[in-house]
């Protein structure tokens, strides 16, 4: 147990993997019952099942993945002392308490549910802030702004669930998801070209290395951060659509300079490129959706499954291998999991574009692929996460 809580990535990445399987298995079961003509009258949680599903994937799954990443990466960025066992145990307990409170929200006062569920991110952000001030850089301090945006999205959801406002759930979920994808724009935009460049250099490649252009990076990041704010505060569908397309195109142009083809025989690298490609595609689809051309639900699932699911799976698996002192080579089963997540995103998006008959097949297939992918992740990395680092 001491090993599990010794590093932030261990307990949180394990929690993310287990919750990814558990939550989608429950959602998949509910969908299957209704798709076959059955009816589930009541659930332990208060919100509608599709809202529970959306909330828990954004603030539950993504919250765990980000918790593990930041508690591990920020000390490396700043040279600050890593969080102690007691803090990791406490903050992971807050994350779990939030999941249990929302699950049993049908039997708990909604204000108590809100207090419990909203406690995790401020505690995490406060810890990160104390580490970032050791070496304050604007490009890192922006993560505190993004975490605040994610928390604000969750707050909007709970404000409606407690009856204090009439319209908080949908904008809150969108704010949360798009703030999470903005985190991926920043982190993915750093690690994808950097890890690719390092691998090419180690292989003796000296020319045509991945390139990043500061004006393009600035546009990509600024538009990704502005998009969720525009959606909440200036809900003009045409403006949101245009900005989302700008955001998607800027991500695609960044990716075009990162030598993706060189990585095709290296899953630990192409998984990052694939996740970033899904990010660009999701933003472009969202822009088209707000311009009235395709389904908004399809676009949101490209972002949620393909970008958030795909990129977090890629980053978590690489981080676990690296911090456990193991070679940075993804096992074949994990490489399969990378592909399954992208396929899950495509199936789910297509289900919202085609007719009802295909919707049920595509959605259930998407859920099954997601479950298989994260079951592989847990089965491969669980022994590593509970074992001390190899010296």
Coordinates of C-alpha atoms in Angstrom, one line a residue:
X1 CA 0.0 0.0 0.0
X2 CA 2.9 2.4 0.7
X3 CA 4.2 1.9 -2.8
X4 CA 0.7 2.6 -4.3
X5 CA 0.5 6.0 -2.5
X6 CA 4.2 6.8 -2.8
X7 CA 3.9 8.6 -6.2
X8 CA 0.9 10.5 -7.5
X9 CA 0.9 8.6 -10.8
X10 CA 0.5 5.2 -9.2
X11 CA -2.8 5.5 -7.4
X12 CA -4.4 8.0 -9.8
X13 CA -3.5 6.2 -13.0
X14 CA -4.8 3.0 -11.5
X15 CA -8.0 4.8 -10.3
X16 CA -8.4 6.2 -13.8
X17 CA -8.1 2.8 -15.4
X18 CA -10.4 1.0 -13.0
X19 CA -13.0 3.8 -13.2
X20 CA -12.8 3.9 -17.0
X21 CA -13.8 0.2 -17.0
X22 CA -16.4 0.4 -14.2
X23 CA -18.2 3.5 -15.3
X24 CA -18.5 2.6 -18.9
X25 CA -19.5 -1.0 -18.0
X26 CA -22.4 0.5 -16.0
X27 CA -23.3 2.8 -18.8
X28 CA -23.1 0.0 -21.3
X29 CA -25.3 -2.2 -19.3
X30 CA -28.0 0.6 -19.0
X31 CA -27.8 1.2 -22.7
X32 CA -28.1 -2.5 -23.5
X33 CA -31.2 -3.0 -21.4
X34 CA -32.9 0.0 -23.1
X35 CA -31.7 -1.0 -26.6
X36 CA -33.4 -4.4 -26.2
X37 CA -36.7 -2.9 -25.0
X38 CA -36.1 -3.2 -21.3
X39 CA -36.6 -0.4 -18.7
X40 CA -34.5 0.5 -15.7
X41 CA -36.8 2.6 -13.5
X42 CA -34.4 3.9 -10.9
X43 CA -30.6 4.3 -10.3
X44 CA -28.8 5.3 -7.1
X45 CA -27.8 8.7 -8.6
X46 CA -30.2 11.7 -8.9
X47 CA -29.4 13.0 -12.4
X48 CA -30.5 11.4 -15.6
X49 CA -28.2 8.4 -16.6
X50 CA -26.7 10.2 -19.6
X51 CA -25.8 13.2 -17.4
X52 CA -24.3 11.0 -14.7
X53 CA -22.2 9.3 -17.5
X54 CA -21.0 12.6 -19.0
X55 CA -20.3 14.2 -15.6
X56 CA -18.3 11.2 -14.4
X57 CA -16.2 10.8 -17.5
X58 CA -15.2 14.5 -17.4
X59 CA -14.8 15.2 -13.7
X60 CA -14.2 11.6 -12.6
X61 CA -12.0 9.8 -15.2
X62 CA -10.3 12.9 -16.5
X63 CA -9.9 14.3 -13.0
X64 CA -8.0 11.1 -11.9
X65 CA -5.8 11.2 -15.0
X66 CA -4.9 14.8 -14.5
X67 CA -4.3 14.3 -10.8
X68 CA -1.7 11.6 -11.5
X69 CA -0.1 13.6 -14.2
X70 CA 0.3 16.9 -12.4
X71 CA 1.4 15.4 -9.1
X72 CA 4.2 13.6 -11.1
X73 CA 5.1 16.2 -13.7
X74 CA 5.1 19.5 -11.7
X75 CA 7.9 18.5 -9.3
X76 CA 10.0 17.5 -12.3
X77 CA 9.3 20.9 -14.0
X78 CA 10.1 22.9 -10.9
X79 CA 12.5 20.9 -8.8
X80 CA 10.0 21.1 -5.9
X81 CA 9.6 18.3 -3.4
X82 CA 7.0 15.7 -4.5
X83 CA 3.8 15.3 -2.5
X84 CA 4.1 13.0 0.5
X85 CA 2.3 9.7 1.0
X86 CA -0.2 11.3 3.4
X87 CA -1.2 14.0 0.9
X88 CA -1.5 11.5 -2.0
X89 CA -3.7 9.3 0.2
X90 CA -5.9 12.2 1.3
X91 CA -6.4 13.7 -2.1
X92 CA -7.1 10.4 -3.8
X93 CA -9.6 9.8 -1.0
X94 CA -11.3 13.1 -1.9
X95 CA -11.5 12.0 -5.6
X96 CA -13.1 8.7 -4.5
X97 CA -15.5 10.4 -2.1
X98 CA -16.7 12.6 -5.0
X99 CA -17.4 9.6 -7.1
X100 CA -19.3 7.9 -4.3
X101 CA -21.2 11.0 -3.5
X102 CA -22.4 11.5 -7.1
X103 CA -23.2 7.7 -7.4
X104 CA -25.4 7.9 -4.3
X105 CA -26.7 11.4 -5.0
X106 CA -30.3 10.1 -5.2
X107 CA -30.1 9.5 -1.4
X108 CA -27.9 12.4 -0.3
X109 CA -28.7 16.1 0.0
X110 CA -27.5 17.7 -3.2
X111 CA -25.6 20.4 -1.3
X112 CA -23.6 17.8 0.5
X113 CA -23.0 16.0 -2.8
X114 CA -21.7 19.3 -4.3
X115 CA -19.4 20.0 -1.3
X116 CA -17.9 16.6 -1.5
X117 CA -17.5 16.4 -5.3
X118 CA -16.1 20.0 -5.6
X119 CA -13.4 19.4 -2.9
X120 CA -10.9 17.5 -5.0
X121 CA -9.7 19.9 -7.6
X122 CA -9.1 22.9 -5.2
X123 CA -6.9 20.7 -3.0
X124 CA -5.0 19.4 -6.0
X125 CA -4.6 22.9 -7.5
X126 CA -3.4 24.3 -4.1
X127 CA -0.7 21.6 -3.9
X128 CA 0.4 22.2 -7.5
X129 CA 0.5 26.0 -6.8
X130 CA 2.9 25.5 -3.9
X131 CA 5.2 23.6 -6.3
X132 CA 4.9 25.9 -9.2
X133 CA 5.9 29.0 -7.2
X134 CA 9.4 27.3 -6.7
X135 CA 10.0 28.1 -10.4
X136 CA 7.1 30.2 -11.7
X137 CA 6.7 30.2 -15.4
X138 CA 3.7 31.5 -17.3
X139 CA 3.5 28.4 -19.5
X140 CA 3.1 26.3 -16.4
X141 CA 1.0 28.7 -14.2
X142 CA -1.7 28.6 -17.0
X143 CA -2.6 25.1 -15.7
X144 CA -4.0 26.6 -12.6
X145 CA -6.3 28.7 -14.8
X146 CA -7.3 25.6 -16.7
X147 CA -8.0 23.6 -13.5
X148 CA -10.1 26.6 -12.3
X149 CA -12.1 26.4 -15.5
X150 CA -12.7 22.7 -15.1
X151 CA -13.8 23.2 -11.5
X152 CA -16.1 26.0 -12.5
X153 CA -17.7 23.7 -15.0
X154 CA -18.4 21.2 -12.3
X155 CA -19.7 24.0 -10.1
X156 CA -22.2 25.0 -12.8
X157 CA -23.4 21.4 -12.9
X158 CA -24.0 21.3 -9.2
X159 CA -25.6 24.7 -9.1
X160 CA -28.4 23.3 -11.3
X161 CA -28.5 20.0 -9.4
X162 CA -29.0 21.9 -6.2
X163 CA -31.7 24.0 -7.8
X164 CA -29.9 27.3 -7.4
X165 CA -29.8 28.0 -11.2
X166 CA -32.0 26.7 -14.0
X167 CA -29.4 26.1 -16.7
X168 CA -26.0 24.9 -15.5
X169 CA -25.6 21.3 -16.4
X170 CA -25.1 21.6 -20.2
X171 CA -22.8 24.7 -20.1
X172 CA -21.0 23.2 -17.1
X173 CA -20.3 19.9 -18.9
X174 CA -19.1 21.7 -22.0
X175 CA -16.9 24.0 -20.1
X176 CA -15.4 21.1 -18.2
X177 CA -14.8 19.0 -21.3
X178 CA -13.3 21.8 -23.4
X179 CA -11.1 22.9 -20.5
X180 CA -9.8 19.4 -20.3
X181 CA -9.1 19.3 -24.0
X182 CA -7.3 22.7 -23.6
X183 CA -5.0 21.0 -21.1
X184 CA -4.3 18.4 -23.7
X185 CA -3.6 21.1 -26.3
X186 CA -0.9 22.4 -24.0
X187 CA 0.6 19.2 -22.7
X188 CA 0.2 17.2 -25.9
X189 CA 1.7 20.1 -27.8
X190 CA 4.8 19.8 -25.6
X191 CA 5.4 16.1 -25.2
X192 CA 4.4 14.8 -28.7
X193 CA 7.1 16.7 -30.7
X194 CA 9.6 16.6 -27.8
X195 CA 9.4 12.8 -27.3
X196 CA 9.4 12.2 -31.1
X197 CA 12.5 14.5 -31.5
X198 CA 14.3 12.7 -28.6
X199 CA 13.6 9.3 -30.1
X200 CA 14.8 10.4 -33.6
X201 CA 17.9 11.8 -32.1
X202 CA 18.7 8.6 -30.2
X203 CA 18.2 6.7 -33.5
X204 CA 20.8 9.0 -35.2
X205 CA 18.4 11.1 -37.2
X206 CA 19.8 14.6 -37.6
X207 CA 17.6 16.2 -40.2
X208 CA 13.8 16.8 -40.6
X209 CA 13.2 16.7 -36.9
X210 CA 9.8 17.7 -35.5
X211 CA 9.3 21.4 -35.6
X212 CA 7.1 23.8 -33.6
X213 CA 6.4 27.4 -34.6
X214 CA 5.7 29.8 -31.8
X215 CA 3.0 31.9 -33.6
X216 CA 1.1 28.7 -34.5
X217 CA 1.5 27.2 -30.9
X218 CA 0.2 30.5 -29.4
X219 CA -2.8 30.5 -31.7
X220 CA -3.6 26.9 -30.9
X221 CA -3.4 27.4 -27.2
X222 CA -5.1 30.7 -27.0
X223 CA -8.0 29.6 -29.2
X224 CA -8.4 26.3 -27.1
X225 CA -8.6 28.3 -23.9
X226 CA -10.9 31.0 -25.3
X227 CA -13.3 28.4 -26.8
X228 CA -14.9 27.2 -23.5
X229 CA -15.1 30.7 -22.2
X230 CA -16.9 31.9 -25.4
X231 CA -19.3 29.0 -25.1
X232 CA -20.3 29.9 -21.6
X233 CA -20.2 33.7 -21.7
X234 CA -20.9 34.6 -25.3
X235 CA -23.1 31.7 -26.6
X236 CA -23.1 32.7 -30.3
X237 CA -23.2 29.5 -32.3
X238 CA -21.6 31.0 -35.3
X239 CA -18.8 32.5 -33.3
X240 CA -18.2 29.3 -31.4
X241 CA -18.3 27.3 -34.7
X242 CA -15.7 29.6 -36.3
X243 CA -13.4 29.6 -33.3
X244 CA -13.6 25.8 -32.9
X245 CA -12.6 25.4 -36.6
X246 CA -9.6 27.7 -36.0
X247 CA -8.7 25.7 -33.0
X248 CA -8.9 22.4 -34.9
X249 CA -7.0 23.7 -37.9
X250 CA -4.2 25.0 -35.7
X251 CA -3.8 21.7 -34.0
X252 CA -3.7 19.9 -37.3
X253 CA -1.1 22.2 -38.6
X254 CA 1.0 21.7 -35.5
X255 CA 0.7 17.9 -35.9
X256 CA 1.8 18.2 -39.6
X257 CA 5.2 19.3 -38.5
X258 CA 5.9 16.5 -36.0
X259 CA 7.0 13.6 -38.3
X260 CA 4.2 11.3 -37.6
X261 CA 5.1 8.8 -40.3
X262 CA 8.5 8.2 -38.7
X263 CA 6.7 6.9 -35.6
X264 CA 4.5 4.3 -37.2
X265 CA 6.5 1.3 -35.9
X266 CA 6.7 2.8 -32.4
X267 CA 3.4 2.6 -30.6
X268 CA 4.6 4.6 -27.6
X269 CA 5.0 7.5 -30.0
X270 CA 2.3 7.1 -32.6
X271 CA -0.3 6.8 -29.8
X272 CA 0.5 10.5 -28.9
X273 CA 0.2 11.5 -32.5
X274 CA -3.1 9.6 -32.8
X275 CA -4.5 11.2 -29.7
X276 CA -3.5 14.7 -31.0
X277 CA -5.1 13.9 -34.4
X278 CA -8.3 13.0 -32.7
X279 CA -8.1 16.3 -30.8
X280 CA -7.8 18.2 -34.1
X281 CA -10.6 16.2 -35.7
X282 CA -12.8 16.7 -32.6
X283 CA -12.4 20.5 -32.7
X284 CA -13.1 20.6 -36.4
X285 CA -16.2 18.5 -35.9
X286 CA -17.4 20.7 -33.1
X287 CA -17.0 23.8 -35.3
X288 CA -19.1 22.1 -38.0
X289 CA -21.7 21.1 -35.4
X290 CA -22.1 24.7 -34.2
X291 CA -22.5 25.8 -37.8
X292 CA -25.4 23.3 -38.1
X293 CA -23.6 20.8 -40.4
X294 CA -23.2 17.7 -38.2
X295 CA -24.2 16.3 -34.8
X296 CA -22.8 18.1 -31.8
X297 CA -23.0 14.9 -29.8
X298 CA -20.7 13.2 -32.4
X299 CA -18.2 16.0 -32.1
X300 CA -18.2 16.0 -28.3
X301 CA -17.5 12.2 -28.3
X302 CA -14.6 12.6 -30.8
X303 CA -13.1 15.0 -28.2
X304 CA -14.1 13.0 -25.1
X305 CA -13.2 9.5 -26.3
X306 CA -10.6 10.0 -29.0
X307 CA -8.7 13.0 -27.6
X308 CA -9.2 12.8 -23.9
X309 CA -9.3 9.0 -23.7
X310 CA -6.6 8.4 -26.3
X311 CA -4.1 11.0 -25.1
X312 CA -4.5 10.1 -21.4
X313 CA -4.1 6.4 -22.2
X314 CA -0.9 7.2 -24.2
X315 CA 0.6 9.6 -21.6
X316 CA -0.3 7.4 -18.6
X317 CA 1.2 4.2 -20.1
X318 CA 4.4 6.1 -21.1
X319 CA 4.7 7.8 -17.7
X320 CA 4.2 4.5 -15.8
X321 CA 7.0 2.8 -17.9
X322 CA 9.4 5.7 -17.5
X323 CA 8.9 6.3 -13.8
X324 CA 9.0 2.6 -13.1
X325 CA 12.5 2.4 -14.7
X326 CA 11.3 0.2 -17.6
X327 CA 12.1 0.5 -21.3
X328 CA 9.8 2.9 -23.1
X329 CA 8.3 0.3 -25.3
X330 CA 4.6 -0.3 -25.3
X331 CA 3.6 -4.0 -25.2
X332 CA 1.6 -5.3 -28.2
X333 CA -1.6 -5.5 -26.1
X334 CA -1.2 -1.8 -25.0
X335 CA -0.6 -0.8 -28.6
X336 CA -3.9 -2.6 -29.4
X337 CA -5.6 -0.6 -26.7
X338 CA -4.4 2.6 -28.3
X339 CA -6.1 1.6 -31.5
X340 CA -9.3 0.5 -29.8
X341 CA -9.8 3.9 -28.2
X342 CA -9.6 5.6 -31.6
X343 CA -12.0 3.0 -33.0
X344 CA -14.3 3.6 -30.1
X345 CA -14.4 7.3 -30.8
X346 CA -15.2 6.7 -34.5
X347 CA -18.0 4.2 -33.7
X348 CA -19.6 6.5 -31.1
X349 CA -19.4 9.6 -33.4
X350 CA -20.9 7.6 -36.3
X351 CA -23.7 6.5 -34.0
X352 CA -24.9 10.0 -33.6
X353 CA -24.7 10.8 -37.3
X354 CA -26.5 7.7 -38.7
X355 CA -30.0 6.5 -37.9
X356 CA -31.4 4.9 -34.7
X357 CA -30.7 1.3 -35.6
X358 CA -27.0 2.1 -36.2
X359 CA -26.9 4.3 -33.1
X360 CA -27.5 1.3 -30.7
X361 CA -25.0 -0.9 -32.5
X362 CA -22.4 1.8 -32.8
X363 CA -22.8 3.1 -29.2
X364 CA -22.6 -0.4 -27.6
X365 CA -19.6 -1.3 -29.8
X366 CA -17.9 1.9 -28.8
X367 CA -18.4 1.1 -25.1
X368 CA -17.2 -2.4 -25.5
X369 CA -14.0 -1.2 -27.3
X370 CA -13.3 1.3 -24.5
X371 CA -13.8 -1.3 -21.8
X372 CA -11.5 -3.7 -23.5
X373 CA -8.8 -1.0 -24.0
X374 CA -8.8 0.0 -20.4
X375 CA -9.1 -3.6 -19.1
X376 CA -5.8 -4.2 -21.1
X377 CA -4.3 -1.1 -19.5
X378 CA -5.2 -2.2 -16.0
X379 CA -4.1 -5.8 -16.4
X380 CA -0.7 -4.8 -17.9
X381 CA 0.1 -1.9 -15.6
X382 CA -1.4 -3.0 -12.2
X383 CA 1.6 -5.1 -11.3
X384 CA 3.9 -2.3 -12.2
X385 CA 2.0 0.3 -10.2
X386 CA 2.1 -1.7 -7.0
X387 CA 5.8 -2.6 -7.3
X388 CA 8.6 -0.3 -6.2
X389 CA 10.7 1.3 -9.0
X390 CA 13.5 -0.8 -10.4
X391 CA 16.9 0.8 -9.7

